[in-house]
PDB file of C-alpha atoms in Angstrom:
ATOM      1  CA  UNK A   2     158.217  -5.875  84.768  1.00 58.00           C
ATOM      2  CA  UNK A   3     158.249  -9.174  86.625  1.00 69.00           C
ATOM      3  CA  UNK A   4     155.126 -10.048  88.816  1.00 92.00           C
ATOM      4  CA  UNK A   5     156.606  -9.147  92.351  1.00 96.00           C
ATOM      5  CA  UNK A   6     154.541  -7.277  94.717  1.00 96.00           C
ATOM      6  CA  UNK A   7     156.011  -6.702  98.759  1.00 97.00           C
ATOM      7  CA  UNK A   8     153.806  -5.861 101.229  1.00 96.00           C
ATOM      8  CA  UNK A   9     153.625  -3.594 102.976  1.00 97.00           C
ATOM      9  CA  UNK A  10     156.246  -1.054 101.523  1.00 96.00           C
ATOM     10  CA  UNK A  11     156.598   0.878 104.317  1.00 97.00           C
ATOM     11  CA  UNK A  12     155.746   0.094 108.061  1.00 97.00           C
ATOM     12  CA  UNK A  13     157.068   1.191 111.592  1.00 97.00           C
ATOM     13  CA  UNK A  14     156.816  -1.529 114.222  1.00 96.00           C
ATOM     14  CA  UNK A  15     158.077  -0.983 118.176  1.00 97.00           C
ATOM     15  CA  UNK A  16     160.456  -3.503 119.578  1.00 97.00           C
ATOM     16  CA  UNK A  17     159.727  -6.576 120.651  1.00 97.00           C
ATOM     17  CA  UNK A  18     156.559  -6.842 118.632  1.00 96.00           C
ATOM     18  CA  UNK A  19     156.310  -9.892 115.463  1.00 96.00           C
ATOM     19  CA  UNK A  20     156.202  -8.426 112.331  1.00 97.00           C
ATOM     20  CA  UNK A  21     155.660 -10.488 108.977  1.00 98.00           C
ATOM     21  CA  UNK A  22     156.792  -8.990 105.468  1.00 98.00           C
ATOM     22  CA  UNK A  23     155.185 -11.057 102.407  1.00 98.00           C
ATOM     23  CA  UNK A  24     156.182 -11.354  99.124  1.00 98.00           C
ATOM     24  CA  UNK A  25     154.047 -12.693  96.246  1.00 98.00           C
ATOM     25  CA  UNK A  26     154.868 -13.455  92.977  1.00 97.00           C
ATOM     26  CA  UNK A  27     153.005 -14.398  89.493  1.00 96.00           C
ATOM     27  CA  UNK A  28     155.835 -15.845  87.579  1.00 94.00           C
ATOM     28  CA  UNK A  29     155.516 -19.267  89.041  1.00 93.00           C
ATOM     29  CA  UNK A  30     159.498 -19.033  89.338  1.00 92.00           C
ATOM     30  CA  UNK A  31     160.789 -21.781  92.069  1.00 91.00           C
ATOM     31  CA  UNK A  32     163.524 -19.785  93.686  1.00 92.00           C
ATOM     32  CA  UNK A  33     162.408 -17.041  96.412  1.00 94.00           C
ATOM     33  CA  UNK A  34     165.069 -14.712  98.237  1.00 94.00           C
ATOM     34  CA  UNK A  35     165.012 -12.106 101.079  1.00 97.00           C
ATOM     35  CA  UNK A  36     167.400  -9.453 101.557  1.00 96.00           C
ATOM     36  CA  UNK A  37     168.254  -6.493 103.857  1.00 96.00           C
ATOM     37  CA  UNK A  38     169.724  -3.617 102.829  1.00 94.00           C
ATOM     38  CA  UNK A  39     171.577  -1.141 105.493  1.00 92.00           C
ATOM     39  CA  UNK A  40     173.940   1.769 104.576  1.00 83.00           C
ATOM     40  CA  UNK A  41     177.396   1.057 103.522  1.00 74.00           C
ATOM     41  CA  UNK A  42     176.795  -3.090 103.573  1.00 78.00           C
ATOM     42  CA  UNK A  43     174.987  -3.276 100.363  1.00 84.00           C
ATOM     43  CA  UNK A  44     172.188  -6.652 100.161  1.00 90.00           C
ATOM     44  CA  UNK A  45     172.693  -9.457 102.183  1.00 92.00           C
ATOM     45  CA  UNK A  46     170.733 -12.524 102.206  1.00 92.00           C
ATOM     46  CA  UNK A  47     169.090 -13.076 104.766  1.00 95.00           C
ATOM     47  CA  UNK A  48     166.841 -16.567 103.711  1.00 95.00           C
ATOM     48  CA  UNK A  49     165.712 -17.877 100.570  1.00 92.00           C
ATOM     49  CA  UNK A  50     163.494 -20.692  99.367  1.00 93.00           C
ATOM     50  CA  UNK A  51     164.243 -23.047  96.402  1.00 90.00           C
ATOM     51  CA  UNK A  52     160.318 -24.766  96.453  1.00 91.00           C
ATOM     52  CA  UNK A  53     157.574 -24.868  98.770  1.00 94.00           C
ATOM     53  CA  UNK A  54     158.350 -25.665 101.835  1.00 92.00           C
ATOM     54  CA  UNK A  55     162.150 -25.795 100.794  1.00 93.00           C
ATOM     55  CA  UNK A  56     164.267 -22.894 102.701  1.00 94.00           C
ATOM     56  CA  UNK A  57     168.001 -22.650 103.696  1.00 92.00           C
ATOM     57  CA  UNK A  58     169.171 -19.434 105.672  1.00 92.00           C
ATOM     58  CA  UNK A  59     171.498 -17.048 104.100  1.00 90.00           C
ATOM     59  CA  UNK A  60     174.327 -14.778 105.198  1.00 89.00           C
ATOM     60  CA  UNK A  61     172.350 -13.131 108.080  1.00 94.00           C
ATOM     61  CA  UNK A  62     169.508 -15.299 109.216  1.00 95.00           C
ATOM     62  CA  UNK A  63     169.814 -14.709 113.289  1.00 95.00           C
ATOM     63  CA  UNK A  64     166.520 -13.177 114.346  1.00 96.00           C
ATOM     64  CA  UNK A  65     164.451 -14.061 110.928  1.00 97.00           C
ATOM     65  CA  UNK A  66     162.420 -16.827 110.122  1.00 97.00           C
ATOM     66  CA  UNK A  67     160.670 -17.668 106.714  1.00 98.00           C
ATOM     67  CA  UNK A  68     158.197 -19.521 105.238  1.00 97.00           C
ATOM     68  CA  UNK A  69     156.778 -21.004 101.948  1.00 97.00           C
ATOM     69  CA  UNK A  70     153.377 -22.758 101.937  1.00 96.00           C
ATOM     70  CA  UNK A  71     153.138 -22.332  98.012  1.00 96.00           C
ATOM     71  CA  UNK A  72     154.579 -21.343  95.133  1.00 96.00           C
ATOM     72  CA  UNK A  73     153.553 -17.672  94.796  1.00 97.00           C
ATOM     73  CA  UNK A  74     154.274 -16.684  98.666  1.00 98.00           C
ATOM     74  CA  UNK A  75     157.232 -16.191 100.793  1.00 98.00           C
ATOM     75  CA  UNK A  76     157.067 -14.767 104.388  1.00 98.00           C
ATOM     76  CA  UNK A  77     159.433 -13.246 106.104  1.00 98.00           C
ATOM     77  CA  UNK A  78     158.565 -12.870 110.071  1.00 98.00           C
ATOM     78  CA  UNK A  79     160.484 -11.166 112.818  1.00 97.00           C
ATOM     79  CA  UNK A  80     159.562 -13.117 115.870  1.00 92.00           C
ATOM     80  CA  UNK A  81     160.649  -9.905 117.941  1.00 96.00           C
ATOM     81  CA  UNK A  82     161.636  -6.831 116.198  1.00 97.00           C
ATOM     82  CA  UNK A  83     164.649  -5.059 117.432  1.00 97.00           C
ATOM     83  CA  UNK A  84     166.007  -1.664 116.310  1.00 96.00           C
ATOM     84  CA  UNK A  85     169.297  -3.580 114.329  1.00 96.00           C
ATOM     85  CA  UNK A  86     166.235  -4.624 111.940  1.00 97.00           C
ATOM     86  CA  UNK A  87     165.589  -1.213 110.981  1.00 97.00           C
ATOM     87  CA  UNK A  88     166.444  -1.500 107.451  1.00 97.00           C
ATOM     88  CA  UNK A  89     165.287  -1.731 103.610  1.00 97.00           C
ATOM     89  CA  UNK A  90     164.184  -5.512 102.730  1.00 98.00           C
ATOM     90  CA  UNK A  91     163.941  -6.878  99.186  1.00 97.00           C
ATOM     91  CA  UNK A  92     162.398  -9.582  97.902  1.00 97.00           C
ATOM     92  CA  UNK A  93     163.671 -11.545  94.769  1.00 95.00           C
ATOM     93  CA  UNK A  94     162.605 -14.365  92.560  1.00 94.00           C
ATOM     94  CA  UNK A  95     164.584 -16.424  90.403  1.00 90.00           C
ATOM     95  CA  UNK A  96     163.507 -19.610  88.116  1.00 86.00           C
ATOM     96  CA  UNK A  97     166.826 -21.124  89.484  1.00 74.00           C
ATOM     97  CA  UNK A  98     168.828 -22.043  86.332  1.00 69.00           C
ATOM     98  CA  UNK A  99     172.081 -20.482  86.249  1.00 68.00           C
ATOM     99  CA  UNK A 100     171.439 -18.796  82.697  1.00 69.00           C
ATOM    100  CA  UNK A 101     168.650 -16.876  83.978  1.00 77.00           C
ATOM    101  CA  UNK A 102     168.853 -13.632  85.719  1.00 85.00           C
ATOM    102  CA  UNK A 103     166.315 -12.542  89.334  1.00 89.00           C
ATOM    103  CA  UNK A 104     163.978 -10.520  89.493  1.00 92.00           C
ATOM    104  CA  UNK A 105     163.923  -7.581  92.629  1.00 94.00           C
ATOM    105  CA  UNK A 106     160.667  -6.201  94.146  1.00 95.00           C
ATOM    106  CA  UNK A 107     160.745  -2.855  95.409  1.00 94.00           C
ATOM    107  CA  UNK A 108     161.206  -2.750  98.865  1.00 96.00           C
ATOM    108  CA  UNK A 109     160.364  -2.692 102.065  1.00 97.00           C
ATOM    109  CA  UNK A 110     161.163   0.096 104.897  1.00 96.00           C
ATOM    110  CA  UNK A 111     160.692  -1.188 108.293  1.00 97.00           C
ATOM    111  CA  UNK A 112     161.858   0.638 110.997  1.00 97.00           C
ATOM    112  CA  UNK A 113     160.989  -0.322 114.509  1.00 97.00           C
ATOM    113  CA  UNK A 114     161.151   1.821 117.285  1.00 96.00           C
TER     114      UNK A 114
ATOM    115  CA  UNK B  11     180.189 -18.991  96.626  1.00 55.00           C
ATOM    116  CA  UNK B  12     183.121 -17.182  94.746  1.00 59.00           C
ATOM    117  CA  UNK B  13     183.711 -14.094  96.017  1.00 83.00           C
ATOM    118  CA  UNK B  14     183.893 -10.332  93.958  1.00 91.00           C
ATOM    119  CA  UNK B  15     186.164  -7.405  94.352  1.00 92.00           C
ATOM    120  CA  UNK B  16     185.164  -4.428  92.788  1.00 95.00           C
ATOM    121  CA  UNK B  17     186.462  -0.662  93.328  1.00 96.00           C
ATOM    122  CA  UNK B  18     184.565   1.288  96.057  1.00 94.00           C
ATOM    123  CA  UNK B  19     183.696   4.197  93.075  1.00 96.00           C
ATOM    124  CA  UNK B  20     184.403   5.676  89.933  1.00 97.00           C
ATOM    125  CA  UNK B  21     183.449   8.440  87.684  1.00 97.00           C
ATOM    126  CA  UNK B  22     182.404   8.595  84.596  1.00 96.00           C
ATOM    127  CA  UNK B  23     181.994  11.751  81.930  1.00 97.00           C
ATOM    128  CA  UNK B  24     178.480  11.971  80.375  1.00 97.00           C
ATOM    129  CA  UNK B  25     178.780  10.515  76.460  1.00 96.00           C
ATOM    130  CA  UNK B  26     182.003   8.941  77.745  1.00 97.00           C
ATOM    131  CA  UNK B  27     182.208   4.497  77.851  1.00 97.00           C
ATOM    132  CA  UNK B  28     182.248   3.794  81.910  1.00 98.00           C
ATOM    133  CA  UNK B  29     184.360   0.907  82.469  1.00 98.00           C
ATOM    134  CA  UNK B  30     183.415  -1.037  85.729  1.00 98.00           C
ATOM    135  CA  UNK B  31     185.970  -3.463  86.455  1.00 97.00           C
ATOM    136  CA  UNK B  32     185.102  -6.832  89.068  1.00 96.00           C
ATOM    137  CA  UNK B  33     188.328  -9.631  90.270  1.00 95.00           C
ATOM    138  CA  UNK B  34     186.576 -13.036  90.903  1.00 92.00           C
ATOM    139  CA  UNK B  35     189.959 -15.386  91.432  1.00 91.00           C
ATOM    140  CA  UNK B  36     187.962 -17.927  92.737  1.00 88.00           C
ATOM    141  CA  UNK B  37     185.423 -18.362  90.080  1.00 88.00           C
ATOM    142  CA  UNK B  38     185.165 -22.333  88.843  1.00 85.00           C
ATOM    143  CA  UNK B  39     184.258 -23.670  85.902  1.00 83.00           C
ATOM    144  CA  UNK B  40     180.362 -23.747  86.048  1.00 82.00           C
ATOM    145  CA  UNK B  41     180.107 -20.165  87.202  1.00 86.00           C
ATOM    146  CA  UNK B  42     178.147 -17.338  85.414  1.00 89.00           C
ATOM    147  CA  UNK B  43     179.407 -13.625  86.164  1.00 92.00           C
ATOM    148  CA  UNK B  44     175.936 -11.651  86.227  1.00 92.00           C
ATOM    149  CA  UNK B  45     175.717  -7.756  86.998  1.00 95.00           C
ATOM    150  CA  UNK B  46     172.866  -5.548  88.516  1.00 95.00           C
ATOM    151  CA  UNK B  47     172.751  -2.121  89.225  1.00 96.00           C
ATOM    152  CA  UNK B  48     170.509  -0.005  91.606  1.00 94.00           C
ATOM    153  CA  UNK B  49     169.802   3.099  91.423  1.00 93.00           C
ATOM    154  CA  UNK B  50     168.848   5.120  94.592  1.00 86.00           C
ATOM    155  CA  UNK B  51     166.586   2.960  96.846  1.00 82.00           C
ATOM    156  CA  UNK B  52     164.773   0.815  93.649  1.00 90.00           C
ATOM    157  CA  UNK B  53     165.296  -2.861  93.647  1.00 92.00           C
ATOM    158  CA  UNK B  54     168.163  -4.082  91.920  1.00 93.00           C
ATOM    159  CA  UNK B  55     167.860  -4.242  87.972  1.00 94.00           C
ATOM    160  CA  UNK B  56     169.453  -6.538  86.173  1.00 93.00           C
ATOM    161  CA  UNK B  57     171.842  -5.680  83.216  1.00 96.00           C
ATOM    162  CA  UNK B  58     173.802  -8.594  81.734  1.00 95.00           C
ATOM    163  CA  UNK B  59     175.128 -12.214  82.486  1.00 92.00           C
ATOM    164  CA  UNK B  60     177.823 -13.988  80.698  1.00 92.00           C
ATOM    165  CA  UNK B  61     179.733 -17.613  81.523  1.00 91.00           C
ATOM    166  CA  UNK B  62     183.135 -17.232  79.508  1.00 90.00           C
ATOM    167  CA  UNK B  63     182.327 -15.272  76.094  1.00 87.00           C
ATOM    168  CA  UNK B  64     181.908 -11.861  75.910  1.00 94.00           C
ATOM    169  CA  UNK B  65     178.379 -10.475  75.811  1.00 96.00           C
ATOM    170  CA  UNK B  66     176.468  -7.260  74.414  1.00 97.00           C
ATOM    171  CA  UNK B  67     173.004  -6.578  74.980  1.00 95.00           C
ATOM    172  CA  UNK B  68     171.257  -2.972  74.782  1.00 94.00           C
ATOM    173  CA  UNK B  69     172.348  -1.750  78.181  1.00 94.00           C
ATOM    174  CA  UNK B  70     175.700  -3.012  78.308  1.00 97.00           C
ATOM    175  CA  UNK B  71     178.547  -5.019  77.139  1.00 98.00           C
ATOM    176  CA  UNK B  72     180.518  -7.925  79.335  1.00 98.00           C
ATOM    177  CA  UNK B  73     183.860  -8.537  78.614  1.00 97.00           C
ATOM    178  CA  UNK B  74     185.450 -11.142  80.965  1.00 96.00           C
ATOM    179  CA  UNK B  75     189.084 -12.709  80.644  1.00 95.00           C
ATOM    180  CA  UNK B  76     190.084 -15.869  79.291  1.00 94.00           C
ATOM    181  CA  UNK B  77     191.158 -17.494  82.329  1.00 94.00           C
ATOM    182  CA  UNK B  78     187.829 -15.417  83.943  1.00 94.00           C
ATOM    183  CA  UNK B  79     188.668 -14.373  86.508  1.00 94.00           C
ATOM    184  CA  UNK B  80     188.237 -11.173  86.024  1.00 95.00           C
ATOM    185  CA  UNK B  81     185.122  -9.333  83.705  1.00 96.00           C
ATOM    186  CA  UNK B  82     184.547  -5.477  82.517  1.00 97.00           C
ATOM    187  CA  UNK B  83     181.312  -4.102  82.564  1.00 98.00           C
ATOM    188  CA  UNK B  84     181.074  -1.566  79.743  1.00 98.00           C
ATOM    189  CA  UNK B  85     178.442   1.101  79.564  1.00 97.00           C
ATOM    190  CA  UNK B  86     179.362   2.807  76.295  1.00 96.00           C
ATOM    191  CA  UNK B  87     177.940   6.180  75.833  1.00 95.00           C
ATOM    192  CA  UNK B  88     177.089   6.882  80.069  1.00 96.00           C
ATOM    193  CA  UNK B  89     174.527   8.862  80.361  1.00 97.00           C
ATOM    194  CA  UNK B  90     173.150  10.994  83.973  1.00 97.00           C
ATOM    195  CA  UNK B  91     170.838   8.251  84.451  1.00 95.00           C
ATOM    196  CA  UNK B  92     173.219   5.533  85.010  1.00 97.00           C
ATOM    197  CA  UNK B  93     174.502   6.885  88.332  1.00 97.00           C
ATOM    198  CA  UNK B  94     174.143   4.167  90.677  1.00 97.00           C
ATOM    199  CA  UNK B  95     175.713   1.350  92.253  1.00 95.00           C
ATOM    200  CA  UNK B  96     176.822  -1.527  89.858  1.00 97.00           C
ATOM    201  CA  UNK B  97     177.000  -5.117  91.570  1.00 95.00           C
ATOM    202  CA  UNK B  98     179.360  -8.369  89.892  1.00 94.00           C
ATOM    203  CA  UNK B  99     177.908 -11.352  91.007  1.00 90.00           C
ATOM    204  CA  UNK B 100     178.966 -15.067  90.827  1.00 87.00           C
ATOM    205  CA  UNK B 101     176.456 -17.034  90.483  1.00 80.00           C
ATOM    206  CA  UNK B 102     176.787 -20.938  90.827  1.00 69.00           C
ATOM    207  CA  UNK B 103     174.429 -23.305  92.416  1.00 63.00           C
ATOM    208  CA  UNK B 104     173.119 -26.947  92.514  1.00 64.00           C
ATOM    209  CA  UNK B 105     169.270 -27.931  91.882  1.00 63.00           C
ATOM    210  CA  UNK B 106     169.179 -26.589  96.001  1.00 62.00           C
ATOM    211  CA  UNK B 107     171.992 -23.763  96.437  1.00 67.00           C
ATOM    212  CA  UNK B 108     171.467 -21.162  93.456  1.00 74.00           C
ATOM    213  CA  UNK B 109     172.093 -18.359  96.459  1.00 77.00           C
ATOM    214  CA  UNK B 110     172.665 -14.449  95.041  1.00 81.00           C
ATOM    215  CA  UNK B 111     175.386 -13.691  97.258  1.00 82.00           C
ATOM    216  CA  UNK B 112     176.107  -9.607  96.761  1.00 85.00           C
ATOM    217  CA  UNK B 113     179.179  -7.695  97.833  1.00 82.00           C
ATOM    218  CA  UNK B 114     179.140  -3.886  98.547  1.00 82.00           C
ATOM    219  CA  UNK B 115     179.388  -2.662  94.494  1.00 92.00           C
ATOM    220  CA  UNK B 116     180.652   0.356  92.709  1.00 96.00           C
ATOM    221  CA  UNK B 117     178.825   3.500  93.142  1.00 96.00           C
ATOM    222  CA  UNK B 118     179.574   5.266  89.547  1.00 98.00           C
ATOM    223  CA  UNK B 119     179.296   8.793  89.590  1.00 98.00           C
ATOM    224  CA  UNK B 120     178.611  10.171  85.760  1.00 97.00           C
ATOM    225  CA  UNK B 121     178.827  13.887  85.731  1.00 96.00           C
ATOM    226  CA  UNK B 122     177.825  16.550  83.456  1.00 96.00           C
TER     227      UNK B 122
END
């Protein structure tokens, strides 16, 4: 299996409280992602990071911020939670050339209250 | 991004070759057709990749048109454990934009 740990798997925040998932990986791959997962919309991309300190947002970046201060980390941070965040986050890496496939960690459940 | 359409579900009889089917129209020259499944809540897992030849590995085969805009995953002898949801994904990208843009999948069904 690749070398992608999230933390923490599973975690219940209340609303309007920051909240910070991480991601780490050992592969030294360049290309981070973040998804969310919600019933019936399958993953959407929420931000992902193509080097350190290299990001772009993704299909649903309102109300998520990210960052990337090396290689093997990649934050994702809530400012202030909301209960539409309640969901199932993944985390994938990718070394970035099309003829290479990503990676998926296991998940995160965060449901805020 | 080029987009997927893929049917909402499908069944599949145990022993039998599941056929998943995925329309990408809008797929250009320099884009690779890659699948993943996931099965219950588990990260996505991915299965094969292919650019405009057909492809085998030991999970699956790929089998995408000549003009490709269409492909066919094939699972050939389906087993209980490949129930889950099957993603086609066009993947394209500069040094800057390789994004994993997912629609909603096929959730196959193999039964008994």
């Amino acid at each position: 299996d690749a070398g992608i740990t999230q933390s923490p798997r599973h975690k219940v925040t209340e609303t309007g409280t920051p909240v910070t998932l991480r991601c780490h990986q050992t592969e030294n791959h360049r290309y981070m992602y973040w998804y969310r997962q919600d019933p019936g919309h399958g993953l959407r991309l929420i931000h992902y990071s193509y080097g350190v300190k290299d990001t772009d947002k993704g299909e649903v970046s309102d109300g998520y911020s990210v960052s990337r201060s090396k290689t093997e980390d990649f934050l994702l941070t809530l400012e202030s939670a909301t209960s539409s965040q309640t969901s199932v986050y993944f985390c994938a890496i990718s070394a970035g050339r099309l003829n290479t496939e990503a990676f998926f960690g296991q998940g995160t459940r965060l449901t805020v209250v | 991004d080029a987009k997927t359409t893929q049917p909402t579900s499908m069944d599949c009889a145990e022993g039998r070759a599941a056929n998943l089917p995925c329309n990408h129209s809008t797929i250009s020259g320099n884009e690779y057709v890659y699948w993943y499944r996931q099965i219950h809540s588990q990260g996505p897992q991915y299965i094969i990749h292919g650019l405009k030849n057909n492809e085998t590995n030991e999970m699956a085969s790929l089998i995408i048109t000549e003009d490709r805009k269409s492909s066919t995953l094939i699972l050939p002898h389906a087993t209980l454990r490949d129930t889950a949801v099957y993603y086609c994904i066009v993947r394209a990208g500069s040094y800057n934009t390789d994004k994993l843009i997912f629609g909603t999948g096929t959730r196959l069904q193999v039964f008994p």
